[in-house]
């Protein structure tokens, strides 16, 4: 008779419980909530993050203009191009806006688009320039972006 008992199998820990995350200039950004917005001419994927005090916020925004995103890869550049990437943050004394443009672009890869259940998943990376207040010497790099089963 053996006294050996089997060890329980550990439960794997998911990489992230956030449905929207990315690295902004190498620092992990995870949204508190996710927002999918769809109208006849605009489709937006928004990942906001509110600080503990509620007075400071950041958010990443991917907008498709006049294009309904389906599975595929899209280039984000300027508002007139069909797609735009943005990153905003509150400095405590004002909002700093960073956006893609003709020379600072990004890529969004839609890996899942479920029109029936209104869910979308994908990955993204963005090269942004400070657009408000305008300062072409200040850039932001958004890498390792992912959104999973966002609902609109």
PDB file of C-alpha atoms in Angstrom:
ATOM      1  CA  UNK A   1       0.000   0.000   0.000  1.00  0.00           C
ATOM      2  CA  UNK A   2       1.473   3.348  -1.027  1.00  0.00           C
ATOM      3  CA  UNK A   3       1.117   6.644   0.782  1.00  0.00           C
ATOM      4  CA  UNK A   4       1.936   8.604  -2.396  1.00  0.00           C
ATOM      5  CA  UNK A   5      -0.696  11.134  -3.387  1.00  0.00           C
ATOM      6  CA  UNK A   6      -0.848  12.895  -6.699  1.00  0.00           C
ATOM      7  CA  UNK A   7      -0.108  16.604  -6.689  1.00  0.00           C
ATOM      8  CA  UNK A   8      -2.932  18.718  -8.057  1.00  0.00           C
ATOM      9  CA  UNK A   9      -2.333  20.122 -11.511  1.00  0.00           C
ATOM     10  CA  UNK A  10      -1.738  23.881 -11.242  1.00  0.00           C
ATOM     11  CA  UNK A  11      -4.178  26.163 -13.034  1.00  0.00           C
ATOM     12  CA  UNK A  12      -2.400  28.194 -15.712  1.00  0.00           C
ATOM     13  CA  UNK A  13      -2.369  31.945 -15.177  1.00  0.00           C
ATOM     14  CA  UNK A  14      -3.557  33.946 -18.172  1.00  0.00           C
ATOM     15  CA  UNK A  15      -1.045  36.448 -19.615  1.00  0.00           C
ATOM     16  CA  UNK A  16      -3.495  39.291 -19.024  1.00  0.00           C
ATOM     17  CA  UNK A  17      -7.075  39.543 -17.867  1.00  0.00           C
ATOM     18  CA  UNK A  18      -7.451  42.834 -19.746  1.00  0.00           C
ATOM     19  CA  UNK A  19      -9.257  42.753 -23.059  1.00  0.00           C
ATOM     20  CA  UNK A  20      -7.261  45.753 -24.339  1.00  0.00           C
ATOM     21  CA  UNK A  21      -3.574  46.317 -23.651  1.00  0.00           C
ATOM     22  CA  UNK A  22      -0.405  47.631 -25.281  1.00  0.00           C
ATOM     23  CA  UNK A  23       2.984  49.093 -24.442  1.00  0.00           C
ATOM     24  CA  UNK A  24       3.325  52.872 -24.676  1.00  0.00           C
ATOM     25  CA  UNK A  25       6.994  53.817 -25.036  1.00  0.00           C
ATOM     26  CA  UNK A  26       7.808  50.432 -23.487  1.00  0.00           C
ATOM     27  CA  UNK A  27       5.478  50.796 -20.461  1.00  0.00           C
ATOM     28  CA  UNK A  28       2.512  48.442 -20.136  1.00  0.00           C
ATOM     29  CA  UNK A  29      -0.887  50.096 -20.612  1.00  0.00           C
ATOM     30  CA  UNK A  30      -3.999  48.107 -19.659  1.00  0.00           C
ATOM     31  CA  UNK A  31      -7.481  49.521 -20.042  1.00  0.00           C
ATOM     32  CA  UNK A  32      -9.996  49.600 -17.206  1.00  0.00           C
ATOM     33  CA  UNK A  33     -12.812  49.107 -19.701  1.00  0.00           C
ATOM     34  CA  UNK A  34     -13.185  48.696 -23.428  1.00  0.00           C
ATOM     35  CA  UNK A  35     -15.475  50.477 -25.790  1.00  0.00           C
ATOM     36  CA  UNK A  36     -16.521  49.494 -29.292  1.00  0.00           C
ATOM     37  CA  UNK A  37     -18.469  52.112 -31.194  1.00  0.00           C
ATOM     38  CA  UNK A  38     -20.037  51.629 -34.617  1.00  0.00           C
ATOM     39  CA  UNK A  39     -21.983  54.099 -36.727  1.00  0.00           C
ATOM     40  CA  UNK A  40     -22.651  54.146 -40.468  1.00  0.00           C
ATOM     41  CA  UNK A  41     -19.329  55.938 -41.174  1.00  0.00           C
ATOM     42  CA  UNK A  42     -17.068  55.274 -38.150  1.00  0.00           C
ATOM     43  CA  UNK A  43     -15.917  52.162 -36.283  1.00  0.00           C
ATOM     44  CA  UNK A  44     -13.919  52.836 -33.097  1.00  0.00           C
ATOM     45  CA  UNK A  45     -11.982  50.616 -30.705  1.00  0.00           C
ATOM     46  CA  UNK A  46     -11.207  52.499 -27.479  1.00  0.00           C
ATOM     47  CA  UNK A  47      -9.199  51.392 -24.450  1.00  0.00           C
ATOM     48  CA  UNK A  48      -9.429  53.925 -21.590  1.00  0.00           C
ATOM     49  CA  UNK A  49      -7.609  53.895 -18.249  1.00  0.00           C
ATOM     50  CA  UNK A  50      -8.644  56.068 -15.299  1.00  0.00           C
ATOM     51  CA  UNK A  51      -6.229  56.689 -12.421  1.00  0.00           C
ATOM     52  CA  UNK A  52      -7.146  55.778  -8.841  1.00  0.00           C
ATOM     53  CA  UNK A  53      -8.078  59.385  -8.139  1.00  0.00           C
ATOM     54  CA  UNK A  54     -10.383  59.539 -11.152  1.00  0.00           C
ATOM     55  CA  UNK A  55      -8.905  62.918 -12.121  1.00  0.00           C
ATOM     56  CA  UNK A  56      -6.315  61.636 -14.574  1.00  0.00           C
ATOM     57  CA  UNK A  57      -6.872  59.446 -17.590  1.00  0.00           C
ATOM     58  CA  UNK A  58      -5.213  57.923 -20.642  1.00  0.00           C
ATOM     59  CA  UNK A  59      -6.687  56.172 -23.619  1.00  0.00           C
ATOM     60  CA  UNK A  60      -5.761  54.570 -26.885  1.00  0.00           C
ATOM     61  CA  UNK A  61      -8.164  54.908 -29.785  1.00  0.00           C
ATOM     62  CA  UNK A  62      -8.246  53.155 -33.171  1.00  0.00           C
ATOM     63  CA  UNK A  63     -10.733  54.593 -35.650  1.00  0.00           C
ATOM     64  CA  UNK A  64     -11.789  53.253 -39.045  1.00  0.00           C
ATOM     65  CA  UNK A  65     -13.459  55.844 -41.306  1.00  0.00           C
ATOM     66  CA  UNK A  66     -15.975  54.722 -43.941  1.00  0.00           C
ATOM     67  CA  UNK A  67     -14.565  51.177 -43.712  1.00  0.00           C
ATOM     68  CA  UNK A  68     -16.148  48.355 -41.774  1.00  0.00           C
ATOM     69  CA  UNK A  69     -13.182  46.341 -40.496  1.00  0.00           C
ATOM     70  CA  UNK A  70     -13.186  42.665 -41.381  1.00  0.00           C
ATOM     71  CA  UNK A  71     -10.405  40.113 -40.870  1.00  0.00           C
ATOM     72  CA  UNK A  72      -7.293  41.611 -42.457  1.00  0.00           C
ATOM     73  CA  UNK A  73      -4.471  44.115 -41.976  1.00  0.00           C
ATOM     74  CA  UNK A  74      -5.038  47.886 -42.085  1.00  0.00           C
ATOM     75  CA  UNK A  75      -2.678  50.865 -42.182  1.00  0.00           C
ATOM     76  CA  UNK A  76      -3.473  53.726 -39.847  1.00  0.00           C
ATOM     77  CA  UNK A  77      -2.257  57.173 -40.923  1.00  0.00           C
ATOM     78  CA  UNK A  78      -4.415  60.288 -41.277  1.00  0.00           C
ATOM     79  CA  UNK A  79      -8.134  60.933 -40.959  1.00  0.00           C
ATOM     80  CA  UNK A  80      -8.553  61.057 -44.751  1.00  0.00           C
ATOM     81  CA  UNK A  81      -6.829  57.703 -45.234  1.00  0.00           C
ATOM     82  CA  UNK A  82      -9.520  55.429 -43.851  1.00  0.00           C
ATOM     83  CA  UNK A  83      -7.926  54.834 -40.461  1.00  0.00           C
ATOM     84  CA  UNK A  84      -6.376  56.729 -37.562  1.00  0.00           C
ATOM     85  CA  UNK A  85      -4.574  55.739 -34.363  1.00  0.00           C
ATOM     86  CA  UNK A  86      -4.451  57.967 -31.269  1.00  0.00           C
ATOM     87  CA  UNK A  87      -3.128  58.041 -27.699  1.00  0.00           C
ATOM     88  CA  UNK A  88      -4.295  60.707 -25.229  1.00  0.00           C
ATOM     89  CA  UNK A  89      -3.207  61.423 -21.685  1.00  0.00           C
ATOM     90  CA  UNK A  90      -4.027  63.950 -18.989  1.00  0.00           C
ATOM     91  CA  UNK A  91      -0.978  65.735 -17.558  1.00  0.00           C
ATOM     92  CA  UNK A  92      -3.008  67.211 -14.703  1.00  0.00           C
ATOM     93  CA  UNK A  93      -2.832  70.622 -16.358  1.00  0.00           C
ATOM     94  CA  UNK A  94      -4.105  69.662 -19.806  1.00  0.00           C
ATOM     95  CA  UNK A  95      -4.620  66.919 -22.361  1.00  0.00           C
ATOM     96  CA  UNK A  96      -1.798  65.813 -24.667  1.00  0.00           C
ATOM     97  CA  UNK A  97      -2.973  64.236 -27.944  1.00  0.00           C
ATOM     98  CA  UNK A  98      -0.792  62.012 -30.114  1.00  0.00           C
ATOM     99  CA  UNK A  99      -1.909  60.736 -33.497  1.00  0.00           C
ATOM    100  CA  UNK A 100      -0.857  58.932 -36.642  1.00  0.00           C
ATOM    101  CA  UNK A 101      -0.289  61.046 -39.741  1.00  0.00           C
ATOM    102  CA  UNK A 102       1.250  60.708 -43.217  1.00  0.00           C
ATOM    103  CA  UNK A 103       4.741  59.965 -41.806  1.00  0.00           C
ATOM    104  CA  UNK A 104       3.822  58.395 -38.443  1.00  0.00           C
ATOM    105  CA  UNK A 105       1.724  55.347 -39.247  1.00  0.00           C
ATOM    106  CA  UNK A 106       0.491  52.172 -37.638  1.00  0.00           C
ATOM    107  CA  UNK A 107      -0.856  48.745 -38.396  1.00  0.00           C
ATOM    108  CA  UNK A 108      -4.005  47.073 -37.100  1.00  0.00           C
ATOM    109  CA  UNK A 109      -4.554  43.389 -37.797  1.00  0.00           C
ATOM    110  CA  UNK A 110      -8.131  42.209 -37.262  1.00  0.00           C
ATOM    111  CA  UNK A 111      -7.956  38.499 -36.399  1.00  0.00           C
ATOM    112  CA  UNK A 112     -11.636  37.988 -35.548  1.00  0.00           C
ATOM    113  CA  UNK A 113     -14.719  39.878 -36.707  1.00  0.00           C
ATOM    114  CA  UNK A 114     -18.060  38.437 -35.620  1.00  0.00           C
ATOM    115  CA  UNK A 115     -20.879  40.561 -37.054  1.00  0.00           C
ATOM    116  CA  UNK A 116     -23.571  38.321 -35.536  1.00  0.00           C
ATOM    117  CA  UNK A 117     -22.356  38.570 -31.918  1.00  0.00           C
ATOM    118  CA  UNK A 118     -20.747  42.006 -32.385  1.00  0.00           C
ATOM    119  CA  UNK A 119     -17.241  40.971 -31.272  1.00  0.00           C
ATOM    120  CA  UNK A 120     -13.849  41.963 -32.657  1.00  0.00           C
ATOM    121  CA  UNK A 121     -10.272  40.880 -31.817  1.00  0.00           C
ATOM    122  CA  UNK A 122      -6.871  41.867 -33.147  1.00  0.00           C
ATOM    123  CA  UNK A 123      -3.406  43.303 -32.649  1.00  0.00           C
ATOM    124  CA  UNK A 124      -1.895  46.716 -33.346  1.00  0.00           C
ATOM    125  CA  UNK A 125       1.198  48.894 -33.292  1.00  0.00           C
ATOM    126  CA  UNK A 126       1.333  52.653 -33.817  1.00  0.00           C
ATOM    127  CA  UNK A 127       3.948  55.353 -34.377  1.00  0.00           C
ATOM    128  CA  UNK A 128       2.431  58.634 -33.184  1.00  0.00           C
ATOM    129  CA  UNK A 129       3.401  62.298 -33.146  1.00  0.00           C
ATOM    130  CA  UNK A 130       2.201  64.863 -30.608  1.00  0.00           C
ATOM    131  CA  UNK A 131      -0.647  66.664 -32.330  1.00  0.00           C
ATOM    132  CA  UNK A 132      -2.113  68.825 -29.550  1.00  0.00           C
ATOM    133  CA  UNK A 133      -0.375  70.903 -28.561  1.00  0.00           C
ATOM    134  CA  UNK A 134       1.509  70.378 -31.825  1.00  0.00           C
ATOM    135  CA  UNK A 135       5.151  69.359 -31.365  1.00  0.00           C
ATOM    136  CA  UNK A 136       6.643  67.288 -34.195  1.00  0.00           C
ATOM    137  CA  UNK A 137       9.734  66.532 -32.074  1.00  0.00           C
ATOM    138  CA  UNK A 138       7.689  64.479 -29.568  1.00  0.00           C
ATOM    139  CA  UNK A 139       6.690  60.980 -30.616  1.00  0.00           C
ATOM    140  CA  UNK A 140       5.034  57.998 -28.955  1.00  0.00           C
ATOM    141  CA  UNK A 141       5.567  54.333 -29.809  1.00  0.00           C
ATOM    142  CA  UNK A 142       2.672  51.942 -29.179  1.00  0.00           C
ATOM    143  CA  UNK A 143       3.704  48.273 -29.479  1.00  0.00           C
ATOM    144  CA  UNK A 144       2.382  44.812 -28.592  1.00  0.00           C
ATOM    145  CA  UNK A 145      -1.198  46.072 -28.763  1.00  0.00           C
ATOM    146  CA  UNK A 146      -4.024  43.572 -28.486  1.00  0.00           C
ATOM    147  CA  UNK A 147      -7.791  43.618 -28.063  1.00  0.00           C
ATOM    148  CA  UNK A 148      -9.845  40.499 -27.482  1.00  0.00           C
ATOM    149  CA  UNK A 149     -13.576  39.975 -28.008  1.00  0.00           C
ATOM    150  CA  UNK A 150     -14.473  43.657 -27.723  1.00  0.00           C
ATOM    151  CA  UNK A 151     -18.202  44.196 -28.078  1.00  0.00           C
ATOM    152  CA  UNK A 152     -19.864  47.013 -29.979  1.00  0.00           C
TER     153      UNK A 152
END
